[in-house]
Amino acid sequence: MTKPAPPTPTTDCPSCGTWVCNDCGWRRVQANRYAVLPQNCGNCGRLSGHMEPTRHSNRGCAEEHLAGHLEVTAAGIMPMYPLEASAR
Protein backbone atom coordinates (compact mmCIF):
# COMPACT_ATOMS: atom_id res chain seq x y z
CA MET A 1 0.00 0.00 0.00
CA THR A 2 1.36 3.41 -0.95
CA LYS A 3 1.58 6.06 1.75
CA PRO A 4 -0.62 9.03 0.82
CA ALA A 5 0.95 12.44 0.40
CA PRO A 6 0.70 14.68 3.47
CA PRO A 7 -1.94 17.39 3.46
CA THR A 8 -0.88 20.67 1.89
CA PRO A 9 -2.25 24.23 2.13
CA THR A 10 -4.72 23.20 -0.59
CA THR A 11 -5.90 19.87 0.92
CA ASP A 12 -7.94 19.20 4.05
CA CYS A 13 -6.26 17.68 7.12
CA PRO A 14 -7.62 14.19 7.93
CA SER A 15 -6.89 14.52 11.68
CA CYS A 16 -8.24 17.88 12.71
CA GLY A 17 -10.75 20.51 11.76
CA THR A 18 -12.43 23.66 12.97
CA TRP A 19 -15.07 22.81 15.56
CA VAL A 20 -17.99 25.26 15.33
CA CYS A 21 -20.60 25.65 18.07
CA ASN A 22 -24.09 25.24 16.61
CA ASP A 23 -25.54 27.50 19.30
CA CYS A 24 -23.34 30.62 19.31
CA GLY A 25 -20.95 30.14 16.35
CA TRP A 26 -17.74 30.10 18.42
CA ARG A 27 -14.88 28.35 16.58
CA ARG A 28 -11.97 26.18 17.79
CA VAL A 29 -9.27 25.79 15.13
CA GLN A 30 -7.25 22.58 14.77
CA ALA A 31 -9.64 20.62 16.98
CA ASN A 32 -8.89 16.91 17.19
CA ARG A 33 -11.40 14.86 15.17
CA TYR A 34 -10.40 11.73 17.14
CA ALA A 35 -10.96 13.28 20.59
CA VAL A 36 -12.16 10.80 23.20
CA LEU A 37 -14.24 13.43 24.99
CA PRO A 38 -16.71 15.67 23.15
CA GLN A 39 -15.61 19.12 22.05
CA ASN A 40 -17.25 21.92 24.01
CA CYS A 41 -17.73 25.59 23.30
CA GLY A 42 -15.26 27.98 24.91
CA ASN A 43 -17.92 30.69 24.86
CA CYS A 44 -21.22 29.13 25.97
CA GLY A 45 -19.98 25.72 27.19
CA ARG A 46 -22.41 23.69 25.09
CA LEU A 47 -21.51 20.46 23.30
CA SER A 48 -23.64 21.00 20.20
CA GLY A 49 -21.30 21.58 17.27
CA HIS A 50 -19.84 20.30 14.04
CA MET A 51 -16.39 19.95 12.48
CA GLU A 52 -15.40 21.87 9.35
CA PRO A 53 -12.28 21.06 7.29
CA THR A 54 -9.02 22.85 8.00
CA ARG A 55 -5.71 23.11 6.14
CA HIS A 56 -2.13 23.49 7.34
CA SER A 57 0.50 25.81 5.91
CA ASN A 58 3.17 24.14 8.09
CA ARG A 59 4.35 20.98 6.29
CA GLY A 60 5.72 19.45 9.49
CA CYS A 61 2.33 19.75 11.19
CA ALA A 62 0.61 18.29 8.13
CA GLU A 63 2.99 15.31 8.06
CA GLU A 64 2.56 14.71 11.80
CA HIS A 65 -1.23 14.81 11.51
CA LEU A 66 -1.20 12.45 8.53
CA ALA A 67 0.98 9.96 10.44
CA GLY A 68 -1.41 10.06 13.39
CA HIS A 69 -4.41 9.63 11.10
CA LEU A 70 -2.86 6.59 9.39
CA GLU A 71 -1.98 5.04 12.75
CA VAL A 72 -5.46 5.33 14.25
CA THR A 73 -7.32 4.31 11.10
CA ALA A 74 -5.06 1.25 10.78
CA ALA A 75 -6.20 0.33 14.29
CA GLY A 76 -9.82 0.63 13.12
CA ILE A 77 -10.56 3.83 15.04
CA MET A 78 -13.05 6.15 13.38
CA PRO A 79 -13.15 9.91 14.07
CA MET A 80 -15.73 11.14 16.55
CA TYR A 81 -16.36 14.13 14.29
CA PRO A 82 -16.84 13.65 10.55
CA LEU A 83 -15.96 16.67 8.45
CA GLU A 84 -18.84 18.83 7.22
CA ALA A 85 -18.79 21.48 4.53
CA SER A 86 -18.14 25.00 5.74
CA ALA A 87 -21.22 27.19 6.11
CA ARG A 88 -19.15 30.22 5.13
PDB file of C-alpha atoms in Angstrom:
ATOM      1  CA  MET A   1       0.000   0.000   0.000  1.00  0.00           C
ATOM      2  CA  THR A   2       1.359   3.408  -0.954  1.00  0.00           C
ATOM      3  CA  LYS A   3       1.583   6.059   1.746  1.00  0.00           C
ATOM      4  CA  PRO A   4      -0.624   9.035   0.820  1.00  0.00           C
ATOM      5  CA  ALA A   5       0.949  12.437   0.405  1.00  0.00           C
ATOM      6  CA  PRO A   6       0.704  14.683   3.474  1.00  0.00           C
ATOM      7  CA  PRO A   7      -1.943  17.391   3.459  1.00  0.00           C
ATOM      8  CA  THR A   8      -0.879  20.670   1.885  1.00  0.00           C
ATOM      9  CA  PRO A   9      -2.247  24.227   2.129  1.00  0.00           C
ATOM     10  CA  THR A  10      -4.722  23.197  -0.590  1.00  0.00           C
ATOM     11  CA  THR A  11      -5.901  19.866   0.921  1.00  0.00           C
ATOM     12  CA  ASP A  12      -7.944  19.200   4.051  1.00  0.00           C
ATOM     13  CA  CYS A  13      -6.263  17.681   7.123  1.00  0.00           C
ATOM     14  CA  PRO A  14      -7.616  14.194   7.929  1.00  0.00           C
ATOM     15  CA  SER A  15      -6.895  14.516  11.677  1.00  0.00           C
ATOM     16  CA  CYS A  16      -8.244  17.884  12.714  1.00  0.00           C
ATOM     17  CA  GLY A  17     -10.745  20.506  11.762  1.00  0.00           C
ATOM     18  CA  THR A  18     -12.428  23.657  12.971  1.00  0.00           C
ATOM     19  CA  TRP A  19     -15.068  22.808  15.561  1.00  0.00           C
ATOM     20  CA  VAL A  20     -17.985  25.255  15.325  1.00  0.00           C
ATOM     21  CA  CYS A  21     -20.596  25.651  18.067  1.00  0.00           C
ATOM     22  CA  ASN A  22     -24.086  25.237  16.608  1.00  0.00           C
ATOM     23  CA  ASP A  23     -25.543  27.504  19.303  1.00  0.00           C
ATOM     24  CA  CYS A  24     -23.341  30.617  19.306  1.00  0.00           C
ATOM     25  CA  GLY A  25     -20.952  30.142  16.347  1.00  0.00           C
ATOM     26  CA  TRP A  26     -17.740  30.099  18.422  1.00  0.00           C
ATOM     27  CA  ARG A  27     -14.880  28.352  16.583  1.00  0.00           C
ATOM     28  CA  ARG A  28     -11.973  26.176  17.789  1.00  0.00           C
ATOM     29  CA  VAL A  29      -9.271  25.792  15.133  1.00  0.00           C
ATOM     30  CA  GLN A  30      -7.248  22.583  14.765  1.00  0.00           C
ATOM     31  CA  ALA A  31      -9.638  20.625  16.984  1.00  0.00           C
ATOM     32  CA  ASN A  32      -8.892  16.908  17.193  1.00  0.00           C
ATOM     33  CA  ARG A  33     -11.398  14.864  15.172  1.00  0.00           C
ATOM     34  CA  TYR A  34     -10.396  11.734  17.141  1.00  0.00           C
ATOM     35  CA  ALA A  35     -10.965  13.278  20.585  1.00  0.00           C
ATOM     36  CA  VAL A  36     -12.162  10.801  23.201  1.00  0.00           C
ATOM     37  CA  LEU A  37     -14.241  13.429  24.995  1.00  0.00           C
ATOM     38  CA  PRO A  38     -16.707  15.670  23.151  1.00  0.00           C
ATOM     39  CA  GLN A  39     -15.608  19.123  22.048  1.00  0.00           C
ATOM     40  CA  ASN A  40     -17.247  21.917  24.015  1.00  0.00           C
ATOM     41  CA  CYS A  41     -17.735  25.587  23.303  1.00  0.00           C
ATOM     42  CA  GLY A  42     -15.260  27.985  24.908  1.00  0.00           C
ATOM     43  CA  ASN A  43     -17.922  30.689  24.861  1.00  0.00           C
ATOM     44  CA  CYS A  44     -21.223  29.133  25.966  1.00  0.00           C
ATOM     45  CA  GLY A  45     -19.980  25.721  27.188  1.00  0.00           C
ATOM     46  CA  ARG A  46     -22.411  23.693  25.091  1.00  0.00           C
ATOM     47  CA  LEU A  47     -21.505  20.463  23.296  1.00  0.00           C
ATOM     48  CA  SER A  48     -23.642  20.997  20.195  1.00  0.00           C
ATOM     49  CA  GLY A  49     -21.300  21.584  17.270  1.00  0.00           C
ATOM     50  CA  HIS A  50     -19.840  20.305  14.041  1.00  0.00           C
ATOM     51  CA  MET A  51     -16.389  19.951  12.480  1.00  0.00           C
ATOM     52  CA  GLU A  52     -15.399  21.875   9.349  1.00  0.00           C
ATOM     53  CA  PRO A  53     -12.278  21.059   7.286  1.00  0.00           C
ATOM     54  CA  THR A  54      -9.016  22.852   8.005  1.00  0.00           C
ATOM     55  CA  ARG A  55      -5.707  23.105   6.142  1.00  0.00           C
ATOM     56  CA  HIS A  56      -2.127  23.492   7.345  1.00  0.00           C
ATOM     57  CA  SER A  57       0.495  25.810   5.905  1.00  0.00           C
ATOM     58  CA  ASN A  58       3.168  24.136   8.092  1.00  0.00           C
ATOM     59  CA  ARG A  59       4.349  20.985   6.288  1.00  0.00           C
ATOM     60  CA  GLY A  60       5.717  19.446   9.494  1.00  0.00           C
ATOM     61  CA  CYS A  61       2.334  19.752  11.189  1.00  0.00           C
ATOM     62  CA  ALA A  62       0.609  18.294   8.125  1.00  0.00           C
ATOM     63  CA  GLU A  63       2.992  15.312   8.065  1.00  0.00           C
ATOM     64  CA  GLU A  64       2.556  14.710  11.804  1.00  0.00           C
ATOM     65  CA  HIS A  65      -1.231  14.810  11.512  1.00  0.00           C
ATOM     66  CA  LEU A  66      -1.201  12.448   8.525  1.00  0.00           C
ATOM     67  CA  ALA A  67       0.975   9.962  10.438  1.00  0.00           C
ATOM     68  CA  GLY A  68      -1.408  10.061  13.386  1.00  0.00           C
ATOM     69  CA  HIS A  69      -4.409   9.628  11.100  1.00  0.00           C
ATOM     70  CA  LEU A  70      -2.859   6.590   9.392  1.00  0.00           C
ATOM     71  CA  GLU A  71      -1.984   5.043  12.752  1.00  0.00           C
ATOM     72  CA  VAL A  72      -5.457   5.334  14.254  1.00  0.00           C
ATOM     73  CA  THR A  73      -7.317   4.310  11.097  1.00  0.00           C
ATOM     74  CA  ALA A  74      -5.057   1.247  10.775  1.00  0.00           C
ATOM     75  CA  ALA A  75      -6.202   0.335  14.286  1.00  0.00           C
ATOM     76  CA  GLY A  76      -9.818   0.632  13.124  1.00  0.00           C
ATOM     77  CA  ILE A  77     -10.564   3.827  15.043  1.00  0.00           C
ATOM     78  CA  MET A  78     -13.046   6.152  13.383  1.00  0.00           C
ATOM     79  CA  PRO A  79     -13.150   9.906  14.072  1.00  0.00           C
ATOM     80  CA  MET A  80     -15.734  11.138  16.552  1.00  0.00           C
ATOM     81  CA  TYR A  81     -16.359  14.126  14.293  1.00  0.00           C
ATOM     82  CA  PRO A  82     -16.837  13.648  10.546  1.00  0.00           C
ATOM     83  CA  LEU A  83     -15.962  16.674   8.448  1.00  0.00           C
ATOM     84  CA  GLU A  84     -18.837  18.825   7.220  1.00  0.00           C
ATOM     85  CA  ALA A  85     -18.794  21.484   4.534  1.00  0.00           C
ATOM     86  CA  SER A  86     -18.141  24.997   5.745  1.00  0.00           C
ATOM     87  CA  ALA A  87     -21.218  27.187   6.111  1.00  0.00           C
ATOM     88  CA  ARG A  88     -19.150  30.224   5.128  1.00  0.00           C
TER      89      ARG A  88
END
